[in-house]
Coordinates of C-alpha atoms and ligand atoms in Angstrom, one line a residue:
X1 CA -51.0 4.7 -9.1
X2 CA -47.2 5.0 -8.6
X3 CA -44.8 2.5 -9.9
X4 CA -41.5 1.5 -8.3
X5 CA -38.2 1.2 -10.2
X6 CA -38.4 -2.5 -10.6
X7 CA -34.7 -2.9 -11.5
X8 CA -34.2 -2.9 -7.8
X9 CA -36.1 -6.1 -7.7
X10 CA -33.6 -7.8 -10.0
X11 CA -30.8 -7.1 -7.5
X12 CA -29.6 -10.3 -5.7
X13 CA -29.5 -9.6 -1.9
X14 CA -26.4 -8.1 -0.6
X15 CA -25.7 -10.7 1.9
X16 CA -22.0 -10.5 2.2
X17 CA -21.4 -8.2 5.2
X18 CA -24.7 -9.0 6.9
X19 CA -23.9 -12.8 6.6
X20 CA -20.5 -12.2 8.0
X21 CA -22.1 -10.2 10.9
X22 CA -24.6 -12.9 11.6
X23 CA -22.0 -15.7 11.6
X24 CA -19.6 -13.8 13.9
X25 CA -22.4 -13.1 16.4
X26 CA -23.6 -16.6 16.4
X27 CA -19.9 -17.8 17.0
X28 CA -19.4 -15.2 19.8
X29 CA -22.6 -16.2 21.7
X30 CA -21.6 -19.9 21.4
X31 CA -18.1 -19.2 22.4
X32 CA -18.0 -16.2 24.9
X33 CA -14.5 -17.0 26.1
X34 CA -12.9 -16.7 22.5
X35 CA -11.4 -13.5 21.4
X36 CA -12.2 -12.6 17.8
X37 CA -9.8 -10.7 15.5
X38 CA -11.4 -8.9 12.6
X39 CA -9.3 -8.6 9.5
X40 CA -12.3 -8.4 7.3
X41 CA -13.0 -4.7 7.6
X42 CA -12.6 -2.3 4.7
X43 CA -12.6 0.8 7.0
X44 CA -9.7 2.5 8.5
X45 CA -9.1 2.5 12.2
X46 CA -6.5 5.1 13.0
X47 CA -7.8 8.5 14.1
X48 CA -7.7 11.5 11.8
X49 CA -4.1 13.1 11.9
X50 CA -3.5 16.1 14.2
X51 CA -2.8 18.6 11.5
X52 CA -6.1 17.9 9.9
X53 CA -8.0 18.0 13.1
X54 CA -6.6 21.3 14.1
X55 CA -7.6 22.7 10.8
X56 CA -11.1 21.2 11.3
X57 CA -11.3 23.0 14.7
X58 CA -10.3 26.3 13.1
X59 CA -12.9 26.0 10.3
X60 CA -15.6 25.2 12.8
X61 CA -14.7 28.3 14.7
X62 CA -15.0 30.3 11.5
X63 CA -18.7 29.2 11.3
X64 CA -19.3 31.0 14.6
X65 CA -18.6 34.5 13.5
X66 CA -20.4 36.6 10.9
X67 CA -17.3 37.7 9.1
X68 CA -16.1 34.3 8.4
X69 CA -19.2 32.3 8.2
X70 CA -19.6 30.2 5.1
X71 CA -22.9 29.0 3.5
X72 CA -23.3 27.0 0.3
X73 CA -20.0 26.0 -1.2
X74 CA -19.2 26.8 -4.8
X75 CA -20.6 24.1 -7.2
X76 CA -17.3 22.5 -8.1
X77 CA -15.9 23.0 -4.6
X78 CA -13.7 25.6 -3.0
X79 CA -10.8 26.8 -5.2
X80 CA -8.3 26.4 -2.3
X81 CA -9.0 22.6 -2.3
X82 CA -9.2 22.2 -6.1
X83 CA -5.8 24.1 -6.5
X84 CA -4.1 21.9 -3.9
X85 CA -5.5 18.8 -5.5
X86 CA -4.3 19.9 -9.0
X87 CA -0.8 20.8 -7.8
X88 CA -0.3 17.7 -5.6
X89 CA -2.1 15.0 -7.3
X90 CA -1.7 16.0 -10.9
X91 CA 0.9 18.6 -11.9
X92 CA 3.5 16.8 -9.6
X93 CA 2.8 13.6 -11.5
X94 CA 3.2 15.3 -14.8
X95 CA -0.6 15.0 -15.6
X96 CA -2.3 17.9 -17.4
X97 CA -5.4 18.5 -15.3
X98 CA -6.9 21.9 -14.4
X99 CA -8.8 23.2 -11.3
X100 CA -12.0 23.7 -13.2
X101 CA -12.0 20.0 -14.2
X102 CA -12.2 18.8 -10.5
X103 CA -15.6 18.3 -8.9
X104 CA -15.3 18.1 -5.1
X105 CA -17.9 15.6 -3.6
X106 CA -18.8 13.7 -0.4
X107 CA -16.9 10.6 -1.5
X108 CA -16.1 8.1 -4.3
X109 CA -19.0 5.8 -3.4
X110 CA -21.5 8.5 -4.3
X111 CA -19.6 9.6 -7.4
X112 CA -19.1 6.0 -8.7
X113 CA -22.9 5.5 -8.0
X114 CA -24.1 8.8 -9.6
X115 CA -21.8 9.1 -12.6
X116 CA -24.1 6.8 -14.6
X117 CA -26.7 9.6 -14.6
X118 CA -24.9 11.3 -17.6
X119 CA -24.8 8.0 -19.8
X120 CA -27.7 6.5 -21.8
X121 CA -29.3 3.3 -20.4
X122 CA -28.2 1.3 -23.5
X123 CA -24.5 1.6 -22.8
X124 CA -22.8 -1.7 -22.2
X125 CA -20.5 -1.8 -19.1
X126 CA -17.3 -3.9 -18.5
X127 CA -16.1 -4.6 -15.0
X128 CA -13.2 -6.4 -13.4
X129 CA -14.1 -9.6 -11.7
X130 CA -13.7 -9.5 -8.8
X131 CA -14.2 -5.8 -7.9
X132 CA -15.9 -3.3 -5.5
X133 CA -19.5 -4.3 -6.0
X134 CA -21.0 -0.8 -6.3
X135 CA -20.2 -0.4 -10.1
X136 CA -22.3 -3.3 -11.1
X137 CA -25.2 -2.7 -8.5
X138 CA -25.7 0.9 -9.5
X139 CA -25.8 0.0 -13.2
X140 CA -28.3 -2.7 -12.3
X141 CA -30.4 -0.1 -10.5
X142 CA -30.6 2.0 -13.6
X143 CA -31.5 -0.9 -15.9
X144 CA -28.1 -1.2 -17.7
X145 CA -27.1 -4.8 -16.8
X146 CA -29.9 -7.1 -18.2
X147 CA -31.1 -9.8 -15.9
X148 CA -29.2 -11.6 -13.0
X149 CA -28.3 -15.3 -13.7
X150 CA -28.4 -17.1 -10.4
X151 CA -26.4 -20.1 -11.6
X152 CA -23.4 -18.1 -12.9
X153 CA -23.8 -15.2 -10.5
X154 CA -23.5 -12.8 -13.4
X155 CA -25.7 -10.2 -15.2
X156 CA -26.7 -11.0 -18.6
X157 CA -25.7 -7.7 -20.2
X158 CA -22.3 -7.1 -18.3
X159 CA -19.0 -7.8 -19.7
X160 CA -16.9 -9.4 -16.9
X161 CA -13.2 -9.3 -17.1
X162 CA -11.8 -12.1 -15.0
X163 CA -8.8 -11.1 -12.8
X164 CA -7.3 -14.3 -11.7
X165 CA -4.0 -15.9 -11.0
X166 CA -3.7 -16.8 -14.7
X167 CA -3.9 -13.0 -15.6
X168 CA -1.8 -11.9 -12.7
X169 CA -5.1 -10.5 -11.2
X170 CA -5.2 -7.9 -13.9
X171 CA -8.0 -7.7 -16.6
X172 CA -7.3 -8.4 -20.2
X173 CA -8.9 -6.4 -23.0
X174 CA -12.4 -7.6 -23.6
X175 CA -13.3 -9.5 -26.7
X176 CA -16.8 -7.8 -26.9
X177 CA -16.5 -4.0 -27.1
X178 CA -17.9 -2.2 -24.0
X179 CA -19.1 1.5 -23.9
X180 CA -18.1 2.1 -20.3
X181 CA -15.1 0.4 -18.7
X182 CA -14.7 0.4 -14.9
X183 CA -11.2 0.0 -13.7
X184 CA -10.1 0.1 -10.1
X185 CA -6.4 0.2 -9.3
X186 CA -5.0 -0.5 -6.9
X187 CA -7.8 -3.0 -6.7
X188 CA -10.3 -3.7 -4.0
X189 CA -10.3 -6.7 -3.1
X190 CA -7.3 -8.2 -4.8
X191 CA -4.8 -5.5 -3.9
X192 CA -3.3 -5.8 -7.4
X193 CA -2.4 -3.0 -9.7
X194 CA -1.2 -2.6 -13.3
X195 CA 1.9 -0.7 -14.5
X196 CA 1.8 2.6 -16.4
X197 CA 2.5 0.7 -19.7
X198 CA -0.4 -1.7 -19.2
X199 CA -2.7 1.1 -18.3
X200 CA -1.6 3.0 -21.5
X201 CA -3.0 0.0 -23.4
X202 CA -6.4 0.5 -21.8
X203 CA -6.3 4.3 -22.7
X204 CA -5.4 3.5 -26.3
X205 CA -8.1 0.9 -26.5
X206 CA -10.8 3.1 -25.1
X207 CA -9.8 6.0 -27.5
X208 CA -9.8 3.4 -30.3
X209 CA -13.2 2.0 -29.7
X210 CA -14.9 5.1 -28.3
X211 CA -15.4 3.9 -24.8
X212 CA -15.0 5.9 -21.5
X213 CA -13.0 4.6 -18.6
X214 CA -14.2 5.2 -15.1
X215 CA -11.0 4.9 -13.1
X216 CA -11.3 4.5 -9.3
X217 CA -8.1 5.4 -7.7
X218 CA -9.3 5.4 -4.1
X219 CA -6.1 3.5 -3.0
X220 CA -3.6 5.6 -4.9
X221 CA -1.8 6.6 -1.7
X222 CA -0.9 3.1 -1.0
X223 CA 1.2 2.6 -4.2
X224 CA 4.9 1.8 -3.3
X225 CA 6.2 0.7 -6.7
X226 CA 7.6 3.3 -9.2
X227 CA 6.1 1.8 -12.4
X228 CA 2.6 1.9 -11.0
X229 CA 0.6 5.0 -12.1
X230 CA -1.0 7.2 -9.4
X231 CA -3.4 8.6 -11.9
X232 CA -4.8 7.5 -15.2
X233 CA -3.8 11.1 -16.5
X234 CA -0.2 10.0 -16.5
X235 CA -1.1 8.1 -19.6
X236 CA -1.1 9.8 -23.0
X237 CA -4.5 10.4 -24.4
X238 CA -6.5 9.8 -21.1
X239 CA -8.0 13.4 -21.3
X240 CA -10.1 12.2 -24.2
X241 CA -11.4 8.9 -22.6
X242 CA -11.1 8.9 -18.8
X243 CA -13.0 10.0 -15.8
X244 CA -11.1 9.6 -12.5
X245 CA -12.6 9.0 -9.1
X246 CA -10.7 9.9 -5.8
X247 CA -11.4 9.7 -2.2
X248 CA -10.0 11.0 1.1
X249 CA -11.3 8.0 3.0
X250 CA -8.4 5.5 2.7
X251 CA -5.5 7.9 2.6
X252 CA -6.6 10.3 5.3
X253 CA -9.2 8.4 7.4
X254 CA -12.1 10.4 6.0
X255 CA -14.5 7.4 5.9
X256 CA -16.7 9.0 8.6
X257 CA -15.9 12.7 7.6
X258 CA -16.7 12.3 3.8
X259 CA -14.8 13.9 1.1
X260 CA -13.8 12.9 -2.5
X261 CA -13.6 14.3 -6.0
X262 CA -14.1 13.3 -9.6
X263 CA -12.0 14.5 -12.5
X264 CA -13.6 15.1 -15.9
X265 CA -11.2 16.6 -18.5
X266 CA -12.9 19.0 -20.9
X267 CA -11.6 17.1 -23.9
X268 CA -13.9 14.0 -23.1
X269 CA -16.6 14.4 -25.5
X270 CA -19.5 12.6 -27.2
X271 CA -19.8 14.5 -30.5
X272 CA -19.7 18.1 -29.5
X273 CA -21.0 17.5 -26.0
X274 CA -18.5 17.4 -23.2
X275 CA -19.1 15.1 -20.3
X276 CA -17.8 17.8 -18.1
X277 CA -20.9 20.0 -19.0
X278 CA -23.3 17.2 -18.2
X279 CA -21.6 16.3 -14.9
X280 CA -21.5 20.1 -14.0
X281 CA -25.2 20.3 -14.7
X282 CA -25.9 17.2 -12.6
X283 CA -23.7 18.2 -9.7
X284 CA -25.2 21.8 -9.7
X285 CA -28.7 20.3 -9.7
X286 CA -28.6 17.3 -7.4
X287 CA -25.7 18.2 -5.0
X288 CA -25.1 21.2 -2.8
X289 CA -21.5 20.8 -2.1
X290 CA -19.2 19.1 0.5
X291 CA -19.2 21.1 3.8
X292 CA -16.7 24.0 4.0
X293 CA -15.2 22.6 7.2
X294 CA -14.5 19.3 5.5
X295 CA -13.0 20.9 2.4
X296 CA -10.7 22.8 4.7
X297 CA -9.7 19.5 6.4
X298 CA -9.2 18.0 2.9
X299 CA -6.8 21.0 2.1
X300 CA -4.9 20.2 5.3
X301 CA -4.2 16.7 3.9
X302 CA -2.0 18.4 1.3
X303 CA 0.0 20.5 3.8
X304 CA 3.5 19.4 4.7
X305 CA 2.5 18.4 8.2
X306 CA -0.7 16.7 6.9
X307 CA 1.4 14.7 4.3
X308 CA 3.9 13.6 6.9
X309 CA 1.2 12.4 9.2
X310 CA -0.9 10.5 6.8
X311 CA 2.2 8.9 5.3
X312 CA 3.0 7.6 8.7
X313 CA -0.5 6.1 8.9
X314 CA -0.2 4.5 5.5
X315 CA 3.2 3.1 6.6
X316 CA 1.6 1.6 9.7
X317 CA -1.2 -0.1 7.6
X318 CA 1.3 -1.3 5.1
X319 CA 3.5 -2.8 7.8
X320 CA 0.4 -4.8 8.8
X321 CA 0.0 -5.7 5.2
X322 CA 3.7 -7.1 5.1
X323 CA 3.0 -9.0 8.3
X324 CA 0.0 -10.7 6.7
X325 CA 1.7 -11.3 3.4
X326 CA 4.9 -12.8 4.7
X327 CA 3.3 -14.7 7.5
X328 CA 0.8 -16.4 5.3
X329 CA 3.5 -17.1 2.6
X330 CA 5.7 -18.7 5.3
X331 CA 2.8 -20.8 6.4
X332 CA 2.5 -22.1 2.8
X333 CA -0.5 -20.1 1.6
X334 CA -0.6 -18.5 -1.9
X335 CA -1.0 -14.8 -1.5
X336 CA -0.9 -11.6 -3.6
X337 CA -1.6 -8.0 -3.0
X338 CA -0.4 -6.0 0.0
X339 CA 2.4 -4.1 -1.8
X340 CA 0.5 -1.3 -3.4
X341 CA -2.7 -1.7 -1.5
X342 CA -3.9 -2.4 2.1
X343 CA -5.5 -5.7 1.0
X344 CA -4.1 -9.3 0.9
X345 CA -5.7 -11.7 -1.4
X346 CA -5.2 -15.3 -0.5
X347 CA -6.1 -18.5 -2.2
X348 CA -8.1 -20.8 0.0
X349 CA -6.3 -24.1 0.9
X350 CA -7.5 -27.5 -0.1
X351 CA -9.9 -26.2 -2.8
X352 CA -12.2 -24.8 0.0
X353 CA -14.9 -22.3 -1.2
X354 CA -14.5 -18.8 0.1
X355 CA -17.4 -19.4 2.6
X356 CA -15.9 -22.7 3.8
X357 CA -12.7 -21.1 4.5
X358 CA -14.5 -18.2 6.3
X359 CA -16.1 -20.7 8.7
X360 CA -12.9 -22.7 9.1
X361 CA -10.9 -19.6 9.9
X362 CA -13.5 -18.2 12.4
X363 CA -13.9 -21.6 14.0
X364 CA -10.3 -22.6 14.2
X365 CA -8.4 -19.4 14.5
X366 CA -11.2 -17.0 15.6
X367 CA -10.2 -14.8 12.7
X368 CA -12.7 -12.9 10.5
X369 CA -11.9 -12.2 6.9
X370 CA -14.0 -11.5 3.7
X371 CA -15.0 -14.3 1.3
X372 CA -13.7 -13.5 -2.2
X373 CA -16.9 -14.7 -3.8
X374 CA -18.6 -11.6 -2.5
X375 CA -16.8 -9.5 -4.9
X376 CA -17.6 -11.5 -8.2
X377 CA -17.8 -15.0 -9.4
X378 CA -14.0 -15.0 -10.1
X379 CA -13.4 -14.3 -6.4
X380 CA -14.7 -17.9 -5.6
X381 CA -11.8 -19.8 -3.9
X382 CA -10.2 -16.6 -2.6
X383 CA -10.3 -14.7 0.6
X384 CA -9.5 -11.0 1.5
X385 CA -7.7 -9.9 4.6
X386 CA -7.2 -6.2 5.3
X387 CA -4.3 -4.3 6.9
X388 CA -6.5 -1.8 8.6
X389 CA -6.4 -3.4 12.0
X390 CA -3.9 -2.8 14.8
X391 CA -0.4 -4.1 14.5
X392 CA -0.6 -6.3 17.7
X393 CA -4.0 -7.8 16.5
X394 CA -2.7 -8.4 13.1
X395 CA 0.4 -10.1 14.4
X396 CA -1.7 -12.4 16.7
X397 CA -4.1 -13.3 14.0
X398 CA -1.2 -14.4 11.7
X399 CA 0.3 -16.4 14.5
X400 CA -3.1 -18.1 15.0
X401 CA -3.4 -19.0 11.2
X402 CA 0.1 -20.3 11.1
X403 CA -0.7 -22.8 13.9
X404 CA -3.7 -24.3 12.0
Ligands
LIG501 C1 -13.7 2.5 0.0 C2 -13.8 2.6 -1.5 C3 -14.5 3.7 -2.1 C4 -15.3 4.5 -1.2 O1 -14.9 5.7 -1.0 P1 -15.7 6.8 -0.2 O2 -15.0 8.0 -0.6 O3 -15.5 6.5 1.3 O4 -17.1 6.8 -0.7 C5 -14.5 3.8 -3.5 N1 -13.9 2.9 -4.2 C6 -13.3 1.8 -3.7 C7 -12.7 0.8 -4.6 C8 -13.3 1.7 -2.4 O5 -12.7 0.5 -1.8

């Protein structure tokens, strides 16, 4: 008789986006004349840049001819892409990372979900609170998080690192020692970041206690301030304690195209065993490579034309972020984020809960955002707005909120 992985049964329902969907649908049905503006989406909206699209077309055509046809990709990914990544994302930043330490994948969500495969079940994880919910959920699925406590909305065996207004939305070093530390900067949902000096403290701490940091840098391209690191490998000693996750989704609009990569330096070891060797074994066994045509598109991101075009898109979104941030501040709201990330994190007014404010905003301004409590217990009383909409709609949404 088969048995299921009953860790799945411990997971609380993931009601966040389905509840939002249901509430918006009910509102639209009751108010067919109202036009709703969605600032809740965590997905890009601009089309893929022309330099990338033309490379995609070329690569597709190569598949039509026997001399240029490509089958299975190399395990780690094509060298043309890994070399471009190393030059642009690492060497240029003074980070010592080599092409054979890059594992090309179909995105950062899969990698952040799968990386747990190479760690024992009895590792204790630490996460920022609030944060991208995937880190906790995947560890729950593999039995690493203990049991879920309804009253606190926390897992019994997870170390939560509150990121609140008191900590400037950055985590503090935990008092209990974790084995695996998830950091996400710039952060989804708060849009906050930490400086290079602050990140150095985490690297030093991880090296001291023998922990590994899983560093999700999906929003790296949105960093605008000089003292914010673009990669954890800008920090001294990160080669012995850090794995970095990257994505082409938010910088180049690949959310539907799918491409990302994970960096595991060969100096990262448990005794004599490198994590690199374990991940190479896992990647080679369970993954057959990101498509050639998509890896070609990924390499086009690093060309001069590709960079120019994606930077224009990022600037477009960040101008929306500015509109939201400044508009809400002027209207008296307490806001943060939106400077190094396409997310604005606002405090709900009048002590409303995140969901009360969601309903209020939908009902009174016909604007949809995301309740902060959906990202962790410390997100309660906060609300996330995203800069991924159109400029016109963003402007209108903020005008409506100002009039409330
Ligand atoms: C969007 C997002 C990802 C997912 O990226 P994909 O490459 O599209 O899977 C990973 N991490 C964070 C924090 C994100 O917001």
